[in-house]
Amino acid sequence: MHAAPVRGRLALAACLAAAAFLLPAASAHADYPERDVRIIVPFPAGGTADIAARVVAAELGKAWGKAVVVDNKAGAGGNVGSGEAARATPDGYTLLMGTVSTHAINPSVYAKLPYDPVKDFVPVTLVIPVPNVLELNPGFADKHGIRSVADLIKYLKANPGSVNMASTGNGTSTHLSGELFQTMTGTRMTHIPYKGSSPALTDVMSGSADLIFDNLPSSMGFIKGGKLRPLAVTTAARSPALPDLPTLAEAGVAGYEASSWFGLLAPAGTPPQIVDKIQRDVAAALQLEPVRAQLQAQGATPSGNTPAQFTRFMAQETVKWAEVVKQSGAKVD
């Protein structure tokens, strides 16, 4: 006659035991972060990936009361730093500022990568999408009377292969933007890849290279200072930061569209509670008016979307850029 009460007590004991087992797992990450956090940037300092990472690091450091350190690990079009991030312990203390290059373009242009863009990472949040901008060395532009995209195309057709096109590295969006431009206009330039935006821009401004399709945020200060001559942005719509600058489609390259983006990822296996916390705190930081104003002034659009939204976005971008790579024929051994 005591069977039912006994079974009830056993069931209650089982529930309590399960709860006791699950409680530490649920609360184990409640105090994250308990030490410094590292954000790997797979490109040199001074580029847009670095700019985005330092803005995020500064705000997360304030919110968390811990140092958030930016660690530049450049090389192989972002593959070196991305590979290191993929191998990091999945505990939330090493993050990657991934880019359109590392997670949408490189799978199509490199025969082999030191990481799997999908299997080795957990998307956290898109930080900023940005336009690229076609810009020239002012002296080169003045010497050859190039004041518009039409002028540039005319010059390129008359002088195939004579113009040096810098990029931030093989397979980057700045490289592919230029390759797509050549494919759609029937022109040919000599591609010179650099290890990031800073060295590429330095050579364009010095005249060692003639032009570049650079991310707008890393070029904005030089454009405003007259050290670079912009002709058009690569996006479908004009940039609010440079409203008088046409898109390439408006400038005569019908159907042209290409853009860059930068977002946080964590090594695969990072606990979902930590991923969600990072996303929420980054999103909150990107909504702060000083942060929004700073990024928008540089031509970037603050995002902060959810991990699920970022996952879908990256999948769409991978398909889109695979088609661009196919059109351009660009490959990196």
PDB file of N, CA and C in Angstrom, residues 28-96:
ATOM      1  N   ALA A  28      27.519  27.689 -14.940  1.00  0.00           N
ATOM      2  CA  ALA A  28      28.975  27.673 -15.048  1.00  0.00           C
ATOM      3  C   ALA A  28      29.511  28.877 -15.802  1.00  0.00           C
ATOM      4  N   HIS A  29      28.702  29.419 -16.730  1.00  0.00           N
ATOM      5  CA  HIS A  29      29.155  30.530 -17.565  1.00  0.00           C
ATOM      6  C   HIS A  29      28.524  31.861 -17.156  1.00  0.00           C
ATOM      7  N   ALA A  30      27.856  31.858 -15.997  1.00  0.00           N
ATOM      8  CA  ALA A  30      27.134  33.076 -15.583  1.00  0.00           C
ATOM      9  C   ALA A  30      28.082  34.238 -15.342  1.00  0.00           C
ATOM     10  N   ASP A  31      29.314  33.958 -14.943  1.00  0.00           N
ATOM     11  CA  ASP A  31      30.258  35.020 -14.618  1.00  0.00           C
ATOM     12  C   ASP A  31      31.195  35.362 -15.773  1.00  0.00           C
ATOM     13  N   TYR A  32      30.922  34.832 -16.947  1.00  0.00           N
ATOM     14  CA  TYR A  32      31.751  35.140 -18.110  1.00  0.00           C
ATOM     15  C   TYR A  32      31.671  36.622 -18.448  1.00  0.00           C
ATOM     16  N   PRO A  33      32.810  37.261 -18.743  1.00  0.00           N
ATOM     17  CA  PRO A  33      34.170  36.725 -18.717  1.00  0.00           C
ATOM     18  C   PRO A  33      34.827  36.942 -17.353  1.00  0.00           C
ATOM     19  N   GLU A  34      35.614  35.991 -16.947  1.00  0.00           N
ATOM     20  CA  GLU A  34      36.328  36.088 -15.673  1.00  0.00           C
ATOM     21  C   GLU A  34      37.790  36.491 -15.868  1.00  0.00           C
ATOM     22  N   ARG A  35      38.205  36.605 -17.124  1.00  0.00           N
ATOM     23  CA  ARG A  35      39.572  37.046 -17.440  1.00  0.00           C
ATOM     24  C   ARG A  35      39.559  37.740 -18.794  1.00  0.00           C
ATOM     25  N   ASP A  36      40.720  38.152 -19.245  1.00  0.00           N
ATOM     26  CA  ASP A  36      40.818  38.904 -20.490  1.00  0.00           C
ATOM     27  C   ASP A  36      40.360  38.071 -21.691  1.00  0.00           C
ATOM     28  N   VAL A  37      39.801  38.764 -22.678  1.00  0.00           N
ATOM     29  CA  VAL A  37      39.312  38.133 -23.906  1.00  0.00           C
ATOM     30  C   VAL A  37      40.152  38.633 -25.079  1.00  0.00           C
ATOM     31  N   ARG A  38      40.431  37.748 -26.018  1.00  0.00           N
ATOM     32  CA  ARG A  38      41.228  38.100 -27.193  1.00  0.00           C
ATOM     33  C   ARG A  38      40.376  38.046 -28.451  1.00  0.00           C
ATOM     34  N   ILE A  39      40.453  39.092 -29.279  1.00  0.00           N
ATOM     35  CA  ILE A  39      39.821  39.084 -30.592  1.00  0.00           C
ATOM     36  C   ILE A  39      40.925  39.025 -31.643  1.00  0.00           C
ATOM     37  N   ILE A  40      40.998  37.919 -32.367  1.00  0.00           N
ATOM     38  CA  ILE A  40      41.980  37.797 -33.441  1.00  0.00           C
ATOM     39  C   ILE A  40      41.467  38.534 -34.677  1.00  0.00           C
ATOM     40  N   VAL A  41      42.294  39.411 -35.210  1.00  0.00           N
ATOM     41  CA  VAL A  41      42.007  40.086 -36.479  1.00  0.00           C
ATOM     42  C   VAL A  41      42.965  39.500 -37.507  1.00  0.00           C
ATOM     43  N   PRO A  42      42.456  38.841 -38.546  1.00  0.00           N
ATOM     44  CA  PRO A  42      43.346  38.152 -39.485  1.00  0.00           C
ATOM     45  C   PRO A  42      43.962  39.047 -40.550  1.00  0.00           C
ATOM     46  N   PHE A  43      44.054  40.343 -40.264  1.00  0.00           N
ATOM     47  CA  PHE A  43      44.660  41.324 -41.157  1.00  0.00           C
ATOM     48  C   PHE A  43      45.460  42.323 -40.318  1.00  0.00           C
ATOM     49  N   PRO A  44      46.342  43.101 -40.943  1.00  0.00           N
ATOM     50  CA  PRO A  44      47.165  44.047 -40.178  1.00  0.00           C
ATOM     51  C   PRO A  44      46.344  45.165 -39.546  1.00  0.00           C
ATOM     52  N   ALA A  45      46.962  45.868 -38.621  1.00  0.00           N
ATOM     53  CA  ALA A  45      46.331  47.034 -37.997  1.00  0.00           C
ATOM     54  C   ALA A  45      46.083  48.111 -39.043  1.00  0.00           C
ATOM     55  N   GLY A  46      45.022  48.882 -38.837  1.00  0.00           N
ATOM     56  CA  GLY A  46      44.721  49.999 -39.717  1.00  0.00           C
ATOM     57  C   GLY A  46      43.640  49.734 -40.733  1.00  0.00           C
ATOM     58  N   GLY A  47      43.357  48.451 -41.015  1.00  0.00           N
ATOM     59  CA  GLY A  47      42.307  48.115 -41.961  1.00  0.00           C
ATOM     60  C   GLY A  47      40.936  48.119 -41.300  1.00  0.00           C
ATOM     61  N   THR A  48      39.908  47.854 -42.096  1.00  0.00           N
ATOM     62  CA  THR A  48      38.544  47.915 -41.561  1.00  0.00           C
ATOM     63  C   THR A  48      38.267  46.818 -40.547  1.00  0.00           C
ATOM     64  N   ALA A  49      38.821  45.621 -40.744  1.00  0.00           N
ATOM     65  CA  ALA A  49      38.647  44.551 -39.750  1.00  0.00           C
ATOM     66  C   ALA A  49      39.220  44.993 -38.411  1.00  0.00           C
ATOM     67  N   ASP A  50      40.356  45.646 -38.459  1.00  0.00           N
ATOM     68  CA  ASP A  50      40.999  46.144 -37.241  1.00  0.00           C
ATOM     69  C   ASP A  50      40.168  47.262 -36.610  1.00  0.00           C
ATOM     70  N   ILE A  51      39.654  48.160 -37.434  1.00  0.00           N
ATOM     71  CA  ILE A  51      38.815  49.256 -36.936  1.00  0.00           C
ATOM     72  C   ILE A  51      37.586  48.693 -36.215  1.00  0.00           C
ATOM     73  N   ALA A  52      36.910  47.740 -36.859  1.00  0.00           N
ATOM     74  CA  ALA A  52      35.707  47.140 -36.269  1.00  0.00           C
ATOM     75  C   ALA A  52      36.033  46.445 -34.954  1.00  0.00           C
ATOM     76  N   ALA A  53      37.135  45.701 -34.943  1.00  0.00           N
ATOM     77  CA  ALA A  53      37.507  44.965 -33.732  1.00  0.00           C
ATOM     78  C   ALA A  53      37.830  45.900 -32.582  1.00  0.00           C
ATOM     79  N   ARG A  54      38.508  46.984 -32.859  1.00  0.00           N
ATOM     80  CA  ARG A  54      38.903  47.902 -31.783  1.00  0.00           C
ATOM     81  C   ARG A  54      37.706  48.672 -31.221  1.00  0.00           C
ATOM     82  N   VAL A  55      36.742  48.990 -32.069  1.00  0.00           N
ATOM     83  CA  VAL A  55      35.520  49.622 -31.562  1.00  0.00           C
ATOM     84  C   VAL A  55      34.784  48.657 -30.631  1.00  0.00           C
ATOM     85  N   VAL A  56      34.610  47.420 -31.074  1.00  0.00           N
ATOM     86  CA  VAL A  56      33.928  46.404 -30.269  1.00  0.00           C
ATOM     87  C   VAL A  56      34.708  46.118 -28.991  1.00  0.00           C
ATOM     88  N   ALA A  57      36.018  45.963 -29.102  1.00  0.00           N
ATOM     89  CA  ALA A  57      36.843  45.640 -27.930  1.00  0.00           C
ATOM     90  C   ALA A  57      36.743  46.728 -26.868  1.00  0.00           C
ATOM     91  N   ALA A  58      36.758  47.976 -27.300  1.00  0.00           N
ATOM     92  CA  ALA A  58      36.693  49.081 -26.339  1.00  0.00           C
ATOM     93  C   ALA A  58      35.380  49.068 -25.569  1.00  0.00           C
ATOM     94  N   GLU A  59      34.282  48.846 -26.276  1.00  0.00           N
ATOM     95  CA  GLU A  59      32.972  48.870 -25.614  1.00  0.00           C
ATOM     96  C   GLU A  59      32.741  47.638 -24.748  1.00  0.00           C
ATOM     97  N   LEU A  60      33.173  46.467 -25.215  1.00  0.00           N
ATOM     98  CA  LEU A  60      33.021  45.263 -24.394  1.00  0.00           C
ATOM     99  C   LEU A  60      33.893  45.353 -23.154  1.00  0.00           C
ATOM    100  N   GLY A  61      35.061  45.933 -23.290  1.00  0.00           N
ATOM    101  CA  GLY A  61      35.933  46.107 -22.125  1.00  0.00           C
ATOM    102  C   GLY A  61      35.269  46.944 -21.050  1.00  0.00           C
ATOM    103  N   LYS A  62      34.575  48.002 -21.458  1.00  0.00           N
ATOM    104  CA  LYS A  62      33.853  48.848 -20.503  1.00  0.00           C
ATOM    105  C   LYS A  62      32.719  48.071 -19.852  1.00  0.00           C
ATOM    106  N   ALA A  63      31.965  47.323 -20.658  1.00  0.00           N
ATOM    107  CA  ALA A  63      30.795  46.592 -20.148  1.00  0.00           C
ATOM    108  C   ALA A  63      31.197  45.441 -19.241  1.00  0.00           C
ATOM    109  N   TRP A  64      32.302  44.770 -19.548  1.00  0.00           N
ATOM    110  CA  TRP A  64      32.689  43.574 -18.817  1.00  0.00           C
ATOM    111  C   TRP A  64      33.667  43.840 -17.677  1.00  0.00           C
ATOM    112  N   GLY A  65      34.330  44.987 -17.704  1.00  0.00           N
ATOM    113  CA  GLY A  65      35.339  45.248 -16.691  1.00  0.00           C
ATOM    114  C   GLY A  65      36.560  44.360 -16.834  1.00  0.00           C
ATOM    115  N   LYS A  66      36.780  43.857 -18.028  1.00  0.00           N
ATOM    116  CA  LYS A  66      37.941  43.030 -18.346  1.00  0.00           C
ATOM    117  C   LYS A  66      38.582  43.566 -19.620  1.00  0.00           C
ATOM    118  N   ALA A  67      39.856  43.319 -19.788  1.00  0.00           N
ATOM    119  CA  ALA A  67      40.520  43.753 -21.017  1.00  0.00           C
ATOM    120  C   ALA A  67      40.081  42.883 -22.188  1.00  0.00           C
ATOM    121  N   VAL A  68      39.738  43.521 -23.287  1.00  0.00           N
ATOM    122  CA  VAL A  68      39.439  42.815 -24.531  1.00  0.00           C
ATOM    123  C   VAL A  68      40.527  43.246 -25.511  1.00  0.00           C
ATOM    124  N   VAL A  69      41.415  42.323 -25.831  1.00  0.00           N
ATOM    125  CA  VAL A  69      42.641  42.632 -26.560  1.00  0.00           C
ATOM    126  C   VAL A  69      42.503  42.264 -28.033  1.00  0.00           C
ATOM    127  N   VAL A  70      42.889  43.182 -28.911  1.00  0.00           N
ATOM    128  CA  VAL A  70      42.894  42.916 -30.349  1.00  0.00           C
ATOM    129  C   VAL A  70      44.265  42.366 -30.725  1.00  0.00           C
ATOM    130  N   ASP A  71      44.276  41.210 -31.373  1.00  0.00           N
ATOM    131  CA  ASP A  71      45.513  40.521 -31.735  1.00  0.00           C
ATOM    132  C   ASP A  71      45.551  40.353 -33.253  1.00  0.00           C
ATOM    133  N   ASN A  72      46.375  41.151 -33.936  1.00  0.00           N
ATOM    134  CA  ASN A  72      46.471  41.094 -35.396  1.00  0.00           C
ATOM    135  C   ASN A  72      47.356  39.931 -35.826  1.00  0.00           C
ATOM    136  N   LYS A  73      46.768  39.003 -36.584  1.00  0.00           N
ATOM    137  CA  LYS A  73      47.481  37.823 -37.087  1.00  0.00           C
ATOM    138  C   LYS A  73      47.270  37.753 -38.594  1.00  0.00           C
ATOM    139  N   ALA A  74      48.040  38.555 -39.337  1.00  0.00           N
ATOM    140  CA  ALA A  74      47.832  38.679 -40.778  1.00  0.00           C
ATOM    141  C   ALA A  74      48.549  37.581 -41.552  1.00  0.00           C
ATOM    142  N   GLY A  75      48.067  37.356 -42.781  1.00  0.00           N
ATOM    143  CA  GLY A  75      48.732  36.432 -43.681  1.00  0.00           C
ATOM    144  C   GLY A  75      47.777  35.600 -44.496  1.00  0.00           C
ATOM    145  N   ALA A  76      48.146  35.358 -45.759  1.00  0.00           N
ATOM    146  CA  ALA A  76      47.401  34.457 -46.654  1.00  0.00           C
ATOM    147  C   ALA A  76      45.930  34.843 -46.780  1.00  0.00           C
ATOM    148  N   GLY A  77      45.665  36.124 -46.996  1.00  0.00           N
ATOM    149  CA  GLY A  77      44.290  36.560 -47.214  1.00  0.00           C
ATOM    150  C   GLY A  77      43.371  36.325 -46.039  1.00  0.00           C
ATOM    151  N   GLY A  78      43.915  36.350 -44.821  1.00  0.00           N
ATOM    152  CA  GLY A  78      43.112  36.134 -43.623  1.00  0.00           C
ATOM    153  C   GLY A  78      43.124  34.708 -43.130  1.00  0.00           C
ATOM    154  N   ASN A  79      43.775  33.802 -43.867  1.00  0.00           N
ATOM    155  CA  ASN A  79      43.744  32.383 -43.503  1.00  0.00           C
ATOM    156  C   ASN A  79      44.570  32.058 -42.268  1.00  0.00           C
ATOM    157  N   VAL A  80      45.673  32.784 -42.066  1.00  0.00           N
ATOM    158  CA  VAL A  80      46.542  32.486 -40.924  1.00  0.00           C
ATOM    159  C   VAL A  80      45.821  32.745 -39.599  1.00  0.00           C
ATOM    160  N   GLY A  81      45.284  33.939 -39.439  1.00  0.00           N
ATOM    161  CA  GLY A  81      44.580  34.274 -38.208  1.00  0.00           C
ATOM    162  C   GLY A  81      43.321  33.456 -38.010  1.00  0.00           C
ATOM    163  N   SER A  82      42.602  33.199 -39.095  1.00  0.00           N
ATOM    164  CA  SER A  82      41.370  32.406 -38.996  1.00  0.00           C
ATOM    165  C   SER A  82      41.674  30.974 -38.586  1.00  0.00           C
ATOM    166  N   GLY A  83      42.770  30.434 -39.122  1.00  0.00           N
ATOM    167  CA  GLY A  83      43.161  29.086 -38.738  1.00  0.00           C
ATOM    168  C   GLY A  83      43.530  28.998 -37.268  1.00  0.00           C
ATOM    169  N   GLU A  84      44.214  30.028 -36.758  1.00  0.00           N
ATOM    170  CA  GLU A  84      44.564  30.043 -35.338  1.00  0.00           C
ATOM    171  C   GLU A  84      43.308  30.121 -34.472  1.00  0.00           C
ATOM    172  N   ALA A  85      42.353  30.947 -34.878  1.00  0.00           N
ATOM    173  CA  ALA A  85      41.110  31.060 -34.116  1.00  0.00           C
ATOM    174  C   ALA A  85      40.329  29.753 -34.116  1.00  0.00           C
ATOM    175  N   ALA A  86      40.343  29.062 -35.241  1.00  0.00           N
ATOM    176  CA  ALA A  86      39.614  27.787 -35.336  1.00  0.00           C
ATOM    177  C   ALA A  86      40.175  26.753 -34.377  1.00  0.00           C
ATOM    178  N   ARG A  87      41.482  26.831 -34.097  1.00  0.00           N
ATOM    179  CA  ARG A  87      42.131  25.846 -33.217  1.00  0.00           C
ATOM    180  C   ARG A  87      42.110  26.247 -31.743  1.00  0.00           C
ATOM    181  N   ALA A  88      41.585  27.430 -31.454  1.00  0.00           N
ATOM    182  CA  ALA A  88      41.572  27.917 -30.073  1.00  0.00           C
ATOM    183  C   ALA A  88      40.576  27.139 -29.209  1.00  0.00           C
ATOM    184  N   THR A  89      40.811  27.142 -27.897  1.00  0.00           N
ATOM    185  CA  THR A  89      39.886  26.501 -26.965  1.00  0.00           C
ATOM    186  C   THR A  89      38.518  27.180 -27.065  1.00  0.00           C
ATOM    187  N   PRO A  90      37.440  26.409 -27.226  1.00  0.00           N
ATOM    188  CA  PRO A  90      36.106  27.002 -27.399  1.00  0.00           C
ATOM    189  C   PRO A  90      35.462  27.409 -26.072  1.00  0.00           C
ATOM    190  N   ASP A  91      36.048  28.402 -25.419  1.00  0.00           N
ATOM    191  CA  ASP A  91      35.538  28.819 -24.116  1.00  0.00           C
ATOM    192  C   ASP A  91      35.109  30.285 -24.085  1.00  0.00           C
ATOM    193  N   GLY A  92      35.126  30.939 -25.244  1.00  0.00           N
ATOM    194  CA  GLY A  92      34.699  32.334 -25.298  1.00  0.00           C
ATOM    195  C   GLY A  92      35.811  33.336 -25.067  1.00  0.00           C
ATOM    196  N   TYR A  93      37.018  32.854 -24.797  1.00  0.00           N
ATOM    197  CA  TYR A  93      38.110  33.774 -24.505  1.00  0.00           C
ATOM    198  C   TYR A  93      38.988  34.074 -25.729  1.00  0.00           C
ATOM    199  N   THR A  94      38.703  33.407 -26.836  1.00  0.00           N
ATOM    200  CA  THR A  94      39.313  33.739 -28.120  1.00  0.00           C
ATOM    201  C   THR A  94      38.203  33.853 -29.154  1.00  0.00           C
ATOM    202  N   LEU A  95      38.107  35.020 -29.781  1.00  0.00           N
ATOM    203  CA  LEU A  95      37.111  35.277 -30.811  1.00  0.00           C
ATOM    204  C   LEU A  95      37.826  35.679 -32.092  1.00  0.00           C
ATOM    205  N   LEU A  96      37.106  35.652 -33.195  1.00  0.00           N
ATOM    206  CA  LEU A  96      37.664  36.050 -34.489  1.00  0.00           C
ATOM    207  C   LEU A  96      36.818  37.154 -35.096  1.00  0.00           C
TER     208      LEU A  96
END
